[in-house]
PDB file of C-alpha atoms and ligand atoms in Angstrom:
ATOM      1  CA  UNK A   1     -34.250   7.478  15.386  1.00  0.00           C
ATOM      2  CA  UNK A   2     -36.377   5.483  18.212  1.00  0.00           C
ATOM      3  CA  UNK A   3     -34.018   2.980  20.111  1.00  0.00           C
ATOM      4  CA  UNK A   4     -35.792  -0.082  21.217  1.00  0.00           C
ATOM      5  CA  UNK A   5     -34.733  -2.382  23.909  1.00  0.00           C
ATOM      6  CA  UNK A   6     -36.951  -4.917  24.521  1.00  0.00           C
ATOM      7  CA  UNK A   7     -38.288  -7.573  21.946  1.00  0.00           C
ATOM      8  CA  UNK A   8     -41.756  -7.253  22.853  1.00  0.00           C
ATOM      9  CA  UNK A   9     -40.818  -2.932  22.003  1.00  0.00           C
ATOM     10  CA  UNK A  10     -40.097  -4.266  18.346  1.00  0.00           C
ATOM     11  CA  UNK A  11     -42.249  -6.481  17.459  1.00  0.00           C
ATOM     12  CA  UNK A  12     -44.920  -4.153  18.219  1.00  0.00           C
ATOM     13  CA  UNK A  13     -43.188  -1.770  16.288  1.00  0.00           C
ATOM     14  CA  UNK A  14     -42.888  -3.997  12.890  1.00  0.00           C
ATOM     15  CA  UNK A  15     -46.330  -4.874  13.223  1.00  0.00           C
ATOM     16  CA  UNK A  16     -47.362  -1.311  13.576  1.00  0.00           C
ATOM     17  CA  UNK A  17     -45.592  -0.175  10.693  1.00  0.00           C
ATOM     18  CA  UNK A  18     -46.213  -3.220   8.416  1.00  0.00           C
ATOM     19  CA  UNK A  19     -49.987  -2.524   9.271  1.00  0.00           C
ATOM     20  CA  UNK A  20     -49.942   1.352   8.628  1.00  0.00           C
ATOM     21  CA  UNK A  21     -50.247   1.106   5.038  1.00  0.00           C
ATOM     22  CA  UNK A  22     -48.338  -2.778   3.801  1.00  0.00           C
ATOM     23  CA  UNK A  23     -45.313  -1.067   4.574  1.00  0.00           C
ATOM     24  CA  UNK A  24     -42.251  -3.583   3.903  1.00  0.00           C
ATOM     25  CA  UNK A  25     -39.692  -3.726   6.759  1.00  0.00           C
ATOM     26  CA  UNK A  26     -36.151  -4.252   6.833  1.00  0.00           C
ATOM     27  CA  UNK A  27     -33.736  -5.869   9.467  1.00  0.00           C
ATOM     28  CA  UNK A  28     -29.577  -4.961   9.494  1.00  0.00           C
ATOM     29  CA  UNK A  29     -27.945  -7.463  12.415  1.00  0.00           C
ATOM     30  CA  UNK A  30     -24.665  -5.759  13.559  1.00  0.00           C
ATOM     31  CA  UNK A  31     -23.013  -6.404  16.844  1.00  0.00           C
ATOM     32  CA  UNK A  32     -22.140  -2.691  17.027  1.00  0.00           C
ATOM     33  CA  UNK A  33     -18.677  -0.876  16.141  1.00  0.00           C
ATOM     34  CA  UNK A  34     -20.149   0.407  12.752  1.00  0.00           C
ATOM     35  CA  UNK A  35     -18.233   1.343   9.844  1.00  0.00           C
ATOM     36  CA  UNK A  36     -18.515   1.968   6.222  1.00  0.00           C
ATOM     37  CA  UNK A  37     -19.724  -1.853   5.622  1.00  0.00           C
ATOM     38  CA  UNK A  38     -22.490  -1.803   8.091  1.00  0.00           C
ATOM     39  CA  UNK A  39     -23.423   1.619   6.987  1.00  0.00           C
ATOM     40  CA  UNK A  40     -23.642   0.330   3.024  1.00  0.00           C
ATOM     41  CA  UNK A  41     -26.193  -3.230   4.365  1.00  0.00           C
ATOM     42  CA  UNK A  42     -28.023   0.051   5.921  1.00  0.00           C
ATOM     43  CA  UNK A  43     -28.449   1.691   2.960  1.00  0.00           C
ATOM     44  CA  UNK A  44     -29.351  -1.207   0.977  1.00  0.00           C
ATOM     45  CA  UNK A  45     -32.463  -1.754   3.783  1.00  0.00           C
ATOM     46  CA  UNK A  46     -33.193   1.917   3.592  1.00  0.00           C
ATOM     47  CA  UNK A  47     -34.038   1.753  -0.747  1.00  0.00           C
ATOM     48  CA  UNK A  48     -35.482  -1.659  -0.512  1.00  0.00           C
ATOM     49  CA  UNK A  49     -37.883  -1.604   2.325  1.00  0.00           C
ATOM     50  CA  UNK A  50     -40.364   1.110   4.168  1.00  0.00           C
ATOM     51  CA  UNK A  51     -39.222   0.971   7.672  1.00  0.00           C
ATOM     52  CA  UNK A  52     -35.638  -0.285   9.014  1.00  0.00           C
ATOM     53  CA  UNK A  53     -33.841  -1.852  12.235  1.00  0.00           C
ATOM     54  CA  UNK A  54     -30.690  -1.679  12.807  1.00  0.00           C
ATOM     55  CA  UNK A  55     -29.926  -4.086  15.610  1.00  0.00           C
ATOM     56  CA  UNK A  56     -26.813  -3.704  17.744  1.00  0.00           C
ATOM     57  CA  UNK A  57     -25.935  -6.304  20.074  1.00  0.00           C
ATOM     58  CA  UNK A  58     -22.285  -8.269  21.268  1.00  0.00           C
ATOM     59  CA  UNK A  59     -23.783 -11.353  20.756  1.00  0.00           C
ATOM     60  CA  UNK A  60     -22.147 -13.284  23.753  1.00  0.00           C
ATOM     61  CA  UNK A  61     -22.907 -16.870  22.354  1.00  0.00           C
ATOM     62  CA  UNK A  62     -21.035 -16.716  19.342  1.00  0.00           C
ATOM     63  CA  UNK A  63     -17.569 -15.910  21.094  1.00  0.00           C
ATOM     64  CA  UNK A  64     -15.524 -19.046  22.272  1.00  0.00           C
ATOM     65  CA  UNK A  65     -14.556 -18.978  25.742  1.00  0.00           C
ATOM     66  CA  UNK A  66     -10.845 -17.268  24.731  1.00  0.00           C
ATOM     67  CA  UNK A  67     -12.137 -14.954  22.500  1.00  0.00           C
ATOM     68  CA  UNK A  68     -12.313 -11.643  22.045  1.00  0.00           C
ATOM     69  CA  UNK A  69     -15.957 -10.925  23.624  1.00  0.00           C
ATOM     70  CA  UNK A  70     -15.081  -8.576  26.493  1.00  0.00           C
ATOM     71  CA  UNK A  71     -12.975  -6.369  24.757  1.00  0.00           C
ATOM     72  CA  UNK A  72     -14.784  -6.072  21.247  1.00  0.00           C
ATOM     73  CA  UNK A  73     -15.448  -2.149  20.752  1.00  0.00           C
ATOM     74  CA  UNK A  74     -18.097  -0.843  21.806  1.00  0.00           C
ATOM     75  CA  UNK A  75     -19.092   2.678  20.185  1.00  0.00           C
ATOM     76  CA  UNK A  76     -22.867   2.537  20.625  1.00  0.00           C
ATOM     77  CA  UNK A  77     -23.277   6.272  20.712  1.00  0.00           C
ATOM     78  CA  UNK A  78     -21.554   6.679  16.972  1.00  0.00           C
ATOM     79  CA  UNK A  79     -23.327   4.207  16.522  1.00  0.00           C
ATOM     80  CA  UNK A  80     -26.807   5.350  16.784  1.00  0.00           C
ATOM     81  CA  UNK A  81     -25.718   8.815  14.792  1.00  0.00           C
ATOM     82  CA  UNK A  82     -24.666   6.308  11.711  1.00  0.00           C
ATOM     83  CA  UNK A  83     -27.760   4.170  12.148  1.00  0.00           C
ATOM     84  CA  UNK A  84     -29.649   7.781  11.831  1.00  0.00           C
ATOM     85  CA  UNK A  85     -27.758   9.940   9.043  1.00  0.00           C
ATOM     86  CA  UNK A  86     -28.137   6.304   7.063  1.00  0.00           C
ATOM     87  CA  UNK A  87     -32.076   6.695   7.617  1.00  0.00           C
ATOM     88  CA  UNK A  88     -32.652   4.019  10.191  1.00  0.00           C
ATOM     89  CA  UNK A  89     -35.939   4.268  11.980  1.00  0.00           C
ATOM     90  CA  UNK A  90     -34.725   2.219  14.582  1.00  0.00           C
ATOM     91  CA  UNK A  91     -31.689   0.414  16.662  1.00  0.00           C
ATOM     92  CA  UNK A  92     -32.554  -2.666  18.461  1.00  0.00           C
ATOM     93  CA  UNK A  93     -30.398  -2.405  21.296  1.00  0.00           C
ATOM     94  CA  UNK A  94     -31.426  -5.318  23.809  1.00  0.00           C
ATOM     95  CA  UNK A  95     -29.474  -5.840  26.878  1.00  0.00           C
ATOM     96  CA  UNK A  96     -28.037  -9.804  27.270  1.00  0.00           C
ATOM     97  CA  UNK A  97     -30.669 -11.307  29.416  1.00  0.00           C
ATOM     98  CA  UNK A  98     -33.496  -9.849  27.031  1.00  0.00           C
ATOM     99  CA  UNK A  99     -32.489 -11.989  24.028  1.00  0.00           C
ATOM    100  CA  UNK A 100     -31.221 -14.850  26.412  1.00  0.00           C
ATOM    101  CA  UNK A 101     -33.253 -14.681  29.549  1.00  0.00           C
ATOM    102  CA  UNK A 102     -31.812 -15.988  32.846  1.00  0.00           C
ATOM    103  CA  UNK A 103     -31.622 -20.190  32.479  1.00  0.00           C
ATOM    104  CA  UNK A 104     -32.217 -19.687  28.448  1.00  0.00           C
ATOM    105  CA  UNK A 105     -31.932 -23.299  26.713  1.00  0.00           C
ATOM    106  CA  UNK A 106     -32.598 -23.322  23.056  1.00  0.00           C
ATOM    107  CA  UNK A 107     -30.199 -23.048  20.316  1.00  0.00           C
ATOM    108  CA  UNK A 108     -30.565 -23.228  16.421  1.00  0.00           C
ATOM    109  CA  UNK A 109     -27.875 -25.210  15.421  1.00  0.00           C
ATOM    110  CA  UNK A 110     -27.694 -25.615  11.578  1.00  0.00           C
ATOM    111  CA  UNK A 111     -25.392 -29.168  11.207  1.00  0.00           C
ATOM    112  CA  UNK A 112     -22.938 -29.882   8.809  1.00  0.00           C
ATOM    113  CA  UNK A 113     -22.456 -26.176   7.515  1.00  0.00           C
ATOM    114  CA  UNK A 114     -22.461 -25.118  10.844  1.00  0.00           C
ATOM    115  CA  UNK A 115     -19.496 -26.408  11.208  1.00  0.00           C
ATOM    116  CA  UNK A 116     -17.430 -25.542   8.652  1.00  0.00           C
ATOM    117  CA  UNK A 117     -14.780 -23.125   7.335  1.00  0.00           C
ATOM    118  CA  UNK A 118     -15.238 -20.692  10.847  1.00  0.00           C
ATOM    119  CA  UNK A 119     -17.437 -22.970  11.897  1.00  0.00           C
ATOM    120  CA  UNK A 120     -14.272 -25.507  11.946  1.00  0.00           C
ATOM    121  CA  UNK A 121     -11.986 -22.984  14.009  1.00  0.00           C
ATOM    122  CA  UNK A 122     -14.250 -21.441  15.745  1.00  0.00           C
ATOM    123  CA  UNK A 123     -16.641 -23.908  17.379  1.00  0.00           C
ATOM    124  CA  UNK A 124     -20.341 -23.133  18.465  1.00  0.00           C
ATOM    125  CA  UNK A 125     -19.574 -19.603  16.394  1.00  0.00           C
ATOM    126  CA  UNK A 126     -22.544 -20.446  14.022  1.00  0.00           C
ATOM    127  CA  UNK A 127     -24.461 -22.007  16.457  1.00  0.00           C
ATOM    128  CA  UNK A 128     -24.535 -18.878  18.624  1.00  0.00           C
ATOM    129  CA  UNK A 129     -25.034 -16.190  15.022  1.00  0.00           C
ATOM    130  CA  UNK A 130     -27.673 -18.924  14.168  1.00  0.00           C
ATOM    131  CA  UNK A 131     -29.303 -18.923  17.203  1.00  0.00           C
ATOM    132  CA  UNK A 132     -29.035 -14.612  17.432  1.00  0.00           C
ATOM    133  CA  UNK A 133     -30.175 -13.796  13.984  1.00  0.00           C
ATOM    134  CA  UNK A 134     -33.130 -16.296  14.577  1.00  0.00           C
ATOM    135  CA  UNK A 135     -34.736 -14.409  17.431  1.00  0.00           C
ATOM    136  CA  UNK A 136     -33.882 -11.209  15.867  1.00  0.00           C
ATOM    137  CA  UNK A 137     -35.838 -12.027  13.141  1.00  0.00           C
ATOM    138  CA  UNK A 138     -38.762 -13.528  15.301  1.00  0.00           C
ATOM    139  CA  UNK A 139     -38.539 -10.479  17.060  1.00  0.00           C
ATOM    140  CA  UNK A 140     -38.631  -7.737  14.619  1.00  0.00           C
ATOM    141  CA  UNK A 141     -40.408 -10.101  11.793  1.00  0.00           C
ATOM    142  CA  UNK A 142     -38.571  -8.451   8.925  1.00  0.00           C
ATOM    143  CA  UNK A 143     -39.719  -9.162   5.267  1.00  0.00           C
ATOM    144  CA  UNK A 144     -35.947  -8.371   4.301  1.00  0.00           C
ATOM    145  CA  UNK A 145     -32.543  -9.064   6.285  1.00  0.00           C
ATOM    146  CA  UNK A 146     -29.402  -7.173   5.153  1.00  0.00           C
ATOM    147  CA  UNK A 147     -26.095  -9.395   5.464  1.00  0.00           C
ATOM    148  CA  UNK A 148     -22.097  -8.291   4.039  1.00  0.00           C
ATOM    149  CA  UNK A 149     -20.673 -10.812   2.068  1.00  0.00           C
ATOM    150  CA  UNK A 150     -17.525 -10.119   3.865  1.00  0.00           C
ATOM    151  CA  UNK A 151     -18.972 -12.808   5.926  1.00  0.00           C
ATOM    152  CA  UNK A 152     -19.772 -15.284   3.571  1.00  0.00           C
ATOM    153  CA  UNK A 153     -19.873 -18.744   5.059  1.00  0.00           C
ATOM    154  CA  UNK A 154     -22.367 -16.650   7.797  1.00  0.00           C
ATOM    155  CA  UNK A 155     -25.159 -15.898   4.834  1.00  0.00           C
ATOM    156  CA  UNK A 156     -24.895 -19.740   4.160  1.00  0.00           C
ATOM    157  CA  UNK A 157     -25.595 -20.971   7.611  1.00  0.00           C
ATOM    158  CA  UNK A 158     -28.261 -18.723   7.642  1.00  0.00           C
ATOM    159  CA  UNK A 159     -30.008 -19.669   3.871  1.00  0.00           C
ATOM    160  CA  UNK A 160     -29.916 -22.449   5.074  1.00  0.00           C
ATOM    161  CA  UNK A 161     -31.514 -21.742   8.327  1.00  0.00           C
ATOM    162  CA  UNK A 162     -34.463 -19.513   6.849  1.00  0.00           C
ATOM    163  CA  UNK A 163     -35.065 -22.283   4.085  1.00  0.00           C
ATOM    164  CA  UNK A 164     -35.539 -24.866   6.882  1.00  0.00           C
ATOM    165  CA  UNK A 165     -37.539 -22.859   8.929  1.00  0.00           C
ATOM    166  CA  UNK A 166     -39.614 -21.653   6.635  1.00  0.00           C
ATOM    167  CA  UNK A 167     -38.791 -18.267   7.642  1.00  0.00           C
ATOM    168  CA  UNK A 168     -40.339 -15.719   6.161  1.00  0.00           C
ATOM    169  CA  UNK A 169     -37.291 -13.371   5.677  1.00  0.00           C
ATOM    170  CA  UNK A 170     -35.385 -12.836   2.486  1.00  0.00           C
ATOM    171  CA  UNK A 171     -31.626 -13.245   2.980  1.00  0.00           C
ATOM    172  CA  UNK A 172     -30.097 -10.097   0.905  1.00  0.00           C
ATOM    173  CA  UNK A 173     -26.407 -10.167   0.372  1.00  0.00           C
ATOM    174  CA  UNK A 174     -24.685  -6.875   0.318  1.00  0.00           C
ATOM    175  CA  UNK A 175     -20.933  -6.859  -1.469  1.00  0.00           C
ATOM    176  CA  UNK A 176     -18.028  -6.230   0.920  1.00  0.00           C
ATOM    177  CA  UNK A 177     -16.247  -2.787   1.268  1.00  0.00           C
ATOM    178  CA  UNK A 178     -12.972  -2.182   1.234  1.00  0.00           C
ATOM    179  CA  UNK A 179     -10.588   0.246   2.078  1.00  0.00           C
ATOM    180  CA  UNK A 180      -8.754   2.387  -0.411  1.00  0.00           C
ATOM    181  CA  UNK A 181      -5.956  -0.371  -0.401  1.00  0.00           C
ATOM    182  CA  UNK A 182      -8.084  -3.361  -0.526  1.00  0.00           C
ATOM    183  CA  UNK A 183      -8.549  -4.169   3.585  1.00  0.00           C
ATOM    184  CA  UNK A 184     -12.266  -5.347   3.638  1.00  0.00           C
ATOM    185  CA  UNK A 185     -13.214  -3.712   6.852  1.00  0.00           C
ATOM    186  CA  UNK A 186     -13.907  -4.909  10.092  1.00  0.00           C
ATOM    187  CA  UNK A 187     -14.910  -3.491  13.538  1.00  0.00           C
ATOM    188  CA  UNK A 188     -11.251  -5.440  14.312  1.00  0.00           C
ATOM    189  CA  UNK A 189      -9.448  -3.631  12.515  1.00  0.00           C
ATOM    190  CA  UNK A 190      -8.985  -1.667  15.247  1.00  0.00           C
ATOM    191  CA  UNK A 191      -7.144  -3.945  17.042  1.00  0.00           C
ATOM    192  CA  UNK A 192      -4.274  -3.680  14.598  1.00  0.00           C
ATOM    193  CA  UNK A 193      -0.676  -1.985  15.097  1.00  0.00           C
ATOM    194  CA  UNK A 194       0.532   0.222  11.987  1.00  0.00           C
ATOM    195  CA  UNK A 195       2.475  -3.142  10.969  1.00  0.00           C
ATOM    196  CA  UNK A 196      -0.190  -5.564  11.576  1.00  0.00           C
ATOM    197  CA  UNK A 197      -2.478  -3.338   9.338  1.00  0.00           C
ATOM    198  CA  UNK A 198       0.626  -3.268   6.483  1.00  0.00           C
ATOM    199  CA  UNK A 199       0.870  -7.286   6.654  1.00  0.00           C
ATOM    200  CA  UNK A 200      -2.985  -7.771   7.112  1.00  0.00           C
ATOM    201  CA  UNK A 201      -3.101  -6.606   3.095  1.00  0.00           C
ATOM    202  CA  UNK A 202      -2.184 -10.273   2.371  1.00  0.00           C
ATOM    203  CA  UNK A 203      -5.770 -11.296   2.458  1.00  0.00           C
ATOM    204  CA  UNK A 204      -7.161  -9.090   0.052  1.00  0.00           C
ATOM    205  CA  UNK A 205      -3.991  -9.524  -2.301  1.00  0.00           C
ATOM    206  CA  UNK A 206      -4.473 -13.407  -2.240  1.00  0.00           C
ATOM    207  CA  UNK A 207      -8.456 -12.557  -2.853  1.00  0.00           C
ATOM    208  CA  UNK A 208      -7.522 -10.530  -5.917  1.00  0.00           C
ATOM    209  CA  UNK A 209      -5.113 -13.150  -7.160  1.00  0.00           C
ATOM    210  CA  UNK A 210      -7.872 -15.460  -7.381  1.00  0.00           C
ATOM    211  CA  UNK A 211      -9.631 -13.678  -8.924  1.00  0.00           C
ATOM    212  CA  UNK A 212      -6.912 -12.917 -11.701  1.00  0.00           C
ATOM    213  CA  UNK A 213      -6.401 -16.701 -11.526  1.00  0.00           C
ATOM    214  CA  UNK A 214     -10.002 -17.448 -12.419  1.00  0.00           C
ATOM    215  CA  UNK A 215     -10.142 -14.699 -15.119  1.00  0.00           C
ATOM    216  CA  UNK A 216      -7.042 -16.263 -16.931  1.00  0.00           C
ATOM    217  CA  UNK A 217      -9.385 -19.508 -16.752  1.00  0.00           C
ATOM    218  CA  UNK A 218      -7.664 -21.724 -14.223  1.00  0.00           C
ATOM    219  CA  UNK A 219     -10.193 -23.897 -12.910  1.00  0.00           C
ATOM    220  CA  UNK A 220      -8.383 -26.096 -10.385  1.00  0.00           C
ATOM    221  CA  UNK A 221      -9.408 -25.590  -7.277  1.00  0.00           C
ATOM    222  CA  UNK A 222      -6.043 -27.012  -5.514  1.00  0.00           C
ATOM    223  CA  UNK A 223      -4.035 -24.608  -8.168  1.00  0.00           C
ATOM    224  CA  UNK A 224      -6.086 -21.260  -6.017  1.00  0.00           C
ATOM    225  CA  UNK A 225      -5.165 -22.790  -2.793  1.00  0.00           C
ATOM    226  CA  UNK A 226      -1.329 -23.176  -3.551  1.00  0.00           C
ATOM    227  CA  UNK A 227      -0.814 -19.546  -4.855  1.00  0.00           C
ATOM    228  CA  UNK A 228      -2.630 -17.963  -1.979  1.00  0.00           C
ATOM    229  CA  UNK A 229      -0.603 -20.812   0.308  1.00  0.00           C
ATOM    230  CA  UNK A 230       2.814 -19.413  -1.256  1.00  0.00           C
ATOM    231  CA  UNK A 231       1.574 -15.731  -0.380  1.00  0.00           C
ATOM    232  CA  UNK A 232       1.015 -15.897   3.204  1.00  0.00           C
ATOM    233  CA  UNK A 233       4.124 -18.243   3.319  1.00  0.00           C
ATOM    234  CA  UNK A 234       6.152 -15.217   2.166  1.00  0.00           C
ATOM    235  CA  UNK A 235       4.403 -13.327   5.760  1.00  0.00           C
ATOM    236  CA  UNK A 236       5.746 -15.311   8.414  1.00  0.00           C
ATOM    237  CA  UNK A 237       4.004 -13.424  10.866  1.00  0.00           C
ATOM    238  CA  UNK A 238       0.560 -14.582   9.769  1.00  0.00           C
ATOM    239  CA  UNK A 239      -0.919 -17.916  10.600  1.00  0.00           C
ATOM    240  CA  UNK A 240      -3.317 -19.037   8.527  1.00  0.00           C
ATOM    241  CA  UNK A 241      -6.337 -20.597   9.741  1.00  0.00           C
ATOM    242  CA  UNK A 242      -8.132 -21.649   6.526  1.00  0.00           C
ATOM    243  CA  UNK A 243      -7.523 -21.090   2.467  1.00  0.00           C
ATOM    244  CA  UNK A 244     -10.888 -22.859   1.136  1.00  0.00           C
ATOM    245  CA  UNK A 245     -12.809 -23.018  -2.289  1.00  0.00           C
ATOM    246  CA  UNK A 246     -16.305 -24.250  -1.582  1.00  0.00           C
ATOM    247  CA  UNK A 247     -19.734 -24.444  -2.942  1.00  0.00           C
ATOM    248  CA  UNK A 248     -21.371 -21.533  -1.386  1.00  0.00           C
ATOM    249  CA  UNK A 249     -24.492 -23.276  -0.760  1.00  0.00           C
ATOM    250  CA  UNK A 250     -22.854 -26.293   1.704  1.00  0.00           C
ATOM    251  CA  UNK A 251     -19.702 -24.748   2.212  1.00  0.00           C
ATOM    252  CA  UNK A 252     -18.450 -28.542   0.733  1.00  0.00           C
ATOM    253  CA  UNK A 253     -14.758 -28.266  -0.839  1.00  0.00           C
ATOM    254  CA  UNK A 254     -14.994 -28.403  -4.432  1.00  0.00           C
ATOM    255  CA  UNK A 255     -12.233 -29.480  -6.649  1.00  0.00           C
ATOM    256  CA  UNK A 256     -13.096 -27.566 -10.014  1.00  0.00           C
ATOM    257  CA  UNK A 257     -14.033 -23.627  -9.550  1.00  0.00           C
ATOM    258  CA  UNK A 258     -16.686 -22.806 -11.058  1.00  0.00           C
ATOM    259  CA  UNK A 259     -18.365 -19.142 -11.274  1.00  0.00           C
ATOM    260  CA  UNK A 260     -20.481 -19.146  -7.961  1.00  0.00           C
ATOM    261  CA  UNK A 261     -17.708 -21.034  -6.305  1.00  0.00           C
ATOM    262  CA  UNK A 262     -16.768 -19.207  -3.020  1.00  0.00           C
ATOM    263  CA  UNK A 263     -12.973 -18.586  -2.468  1.00  0.00           C
ATOM    264  CA  UNK A 264     -12.309 -17.903   1.108  1.00  0.00           C
ATOM    265  CA  UNK A 265      -9.419 -16.903   3.345  1.00  0.00           C
ATOM    266  CA  UNK A 266      -9.150 -16.409   7.095  1.00  0.00           C
ATOM    267  CA  UNK A 267      -5.968 -15.336   8.928  1.00  0.00           C
ATOM    268  CA  UNK A 268      -4.597 -14.159  12.245  1.00  0.00           C
ATOM    269  CA  UNK A 269      -2.835 -11.551  12.098  1.00  0.00           C
ATOM    270  CA  UNK A 270      -0.554 -10.950  14.979  1.00  0.00           C
ATOM    271  CA  UNK A 271      -3.555 -11.557  17.758  1.00  0.00           C
ATOM    272  CA  UNK A 272      -6.242 -10.745  15.269  1.00  0.00           C
ATOM    273  CA  UNK A 273      -8.514 -12.974  13.363  1.00  0.00           C
ATOM    274  CA  UNK A 274      -9.168 -11.547   9.691  1.00  0.00           C
ATOM    275  CA  UNK A 275     -11.630 -13.146   7.075  1.00  0.00           C
ATOM    276  CA  UNK A 276     -11.559 -12.317   3.593  1.00  0.00           C
ATOM    277  CA  UNK A 277     -13.706 -13.795   0.110  1.00  0.00           C
ATOM    278  CA  UNK A 278     -14.811 -13.441  -3.307  1.00  0.00           C
ATOM    279  CA  UNK A 279     -17.059 -15.275  -5.167  1.00  0.00           C
ATOM    280  CA  UNK A 280     -15.769 -15.894  -8.650  1.00  0.00           C
ATOM    281  CA  UNK A 281     -17.379 -14.411 -11.579  1.00  0.00           C
TER     282      UNK A 281
HETATM  283  P1  AMP B   1     -20.349  -7.295  12.530  1.00  0.00           P
HETATM  284  O1  AMP B   1     -21.281  -5.997  13.304  1.00  0.00           O
HETATM  285  O2  AMP B   1     -19.796  -8.083  12.037  1.00  0.00           O
HETATM  286  O3  AMP B   1     -21.441  -8.407  12.880  1.00  0.00           O
HETATM  287  O4  AMP B   1     -21.801  -7.410  10.945  1.00  0.00           O
HETATM  288  C1  AMP B   1     -22.621  -7.043  10.926  1.00  0.00           C
HETATM  289  C2  AMP B   1     -22.650  -7.236   9.200  1.00  0.00           C
HETATM  290  O5  AMP B   1     -22.134  -6.299   8.630  1.00  0.00           O
HETATM  291  C3  AMP B   1     -22.268  -8.780   8.941  1.00  0.00           C
HETATM  292  O6  AMP B   1     -23.942  -8.648   7.650  1.00  0.00           O
HETATM  293  C4  AMP B   1     -21.044  -8.548   7.777  1.00  0.00           C
HETATM  294  O7  AMP B   1     -20.879  -9.126   7.087  1.00  0.00           O
HETATM  295  C5  AMP B   1     -21.503  -6.843   7.543  1.00  0.00           C
HETATM  296  N1  AMP B   1     -19.916  -6.640   7.154  1.00  0.00           N
HETATM  297  C6  AMP B   1     -19.287  -6.057   8.481  1.00  0.00           C
HETATM  298  N2  AMP B   1     -17.940  -5.751   7.532  1.00  0.00           N
HETATM  299  C7  AMP B   1     -18.062  -5.753   5.908  1.00  0.00           C
HETATM  300  C8  AMP B   1     -17.927  -4.878   5.205  1.00  0.00           C
HETATM  301  N3  AMP B   1     -16.190  -4.794   4.949  1.00  0.00           N
HETATM  302  N4  AMP B   1     -18.850  -4.613   3.828  1.00  0.00           N
HETATM  303  C9  AMP B   1     -19.796  -5.564   4.127  1.00  0.00           C
HETATM  304  N5  AMP B   1     -20.192  -5.469   5.387  1.00  0.00           N
HETATM  305  C10 AMP B   1     -19.844  -6.212   6.002  1.00  0.00           C
END
């Protein structure tokens, strides 16, 4: 497995592999600190594309000024070992100045969608995400790029971007990988104390309750939100950021849930912001 550091190298690799016999290229964008959720994305990519690049880049522009950019976990050697084990062909790990040359002034802003859900509580977050994913896409020129449903709002923003810019990359969404007790895997889970780790289960429980409510025939969005609010109210140490029932394509609230609606929660457990969601079916 090769480690590439520059956009030019990644582009050359992609073009060469594609031209050698019409191979397809898969891209798995990550910020590193890889866990089983990332591994599932890499596996999906390896199973569907001839050649796979995993990018590892802690993207400064998607962090707010008071967020955890500096202390975000960085485990590069272990990440490379995992990527290799899962069958990736290339790890793309650029320096910040490679993706943001001095004076960089070009950003991708997905209006509307980009300021809903996480984009509302983290202003500029999705602008940073869309910008870096666009840069990765025009560098790797992948046929398919793999993302986790864990970040469902991010998926909506990126689908809009790909459609609007008519990019030739298909977005593939992979299911949320969870711990045995339900907690969605996240690189940020390492921030949780043992006590917080227990309280963090409130999110996945709220998601499971919403799924059960939907299965029981409930369709009034407000009832899902009320029910989750009650569950969170029993945990005063958790500060809810949002509880929302939205259309997954537009991220606009819906009053009546339907198959395909996105029910999503975000909450602060101590100093750690966690998210979870379900696509109702
Ligand atoms: P990150 O490194 O946090 O930027 O995540 C990189 C990719 O992995 C994103 O597409 C995430 O949605 C995905 N991902 C993160 N956690 C999970 C999980 N628990 N299950 C599935 N995919 C995940």
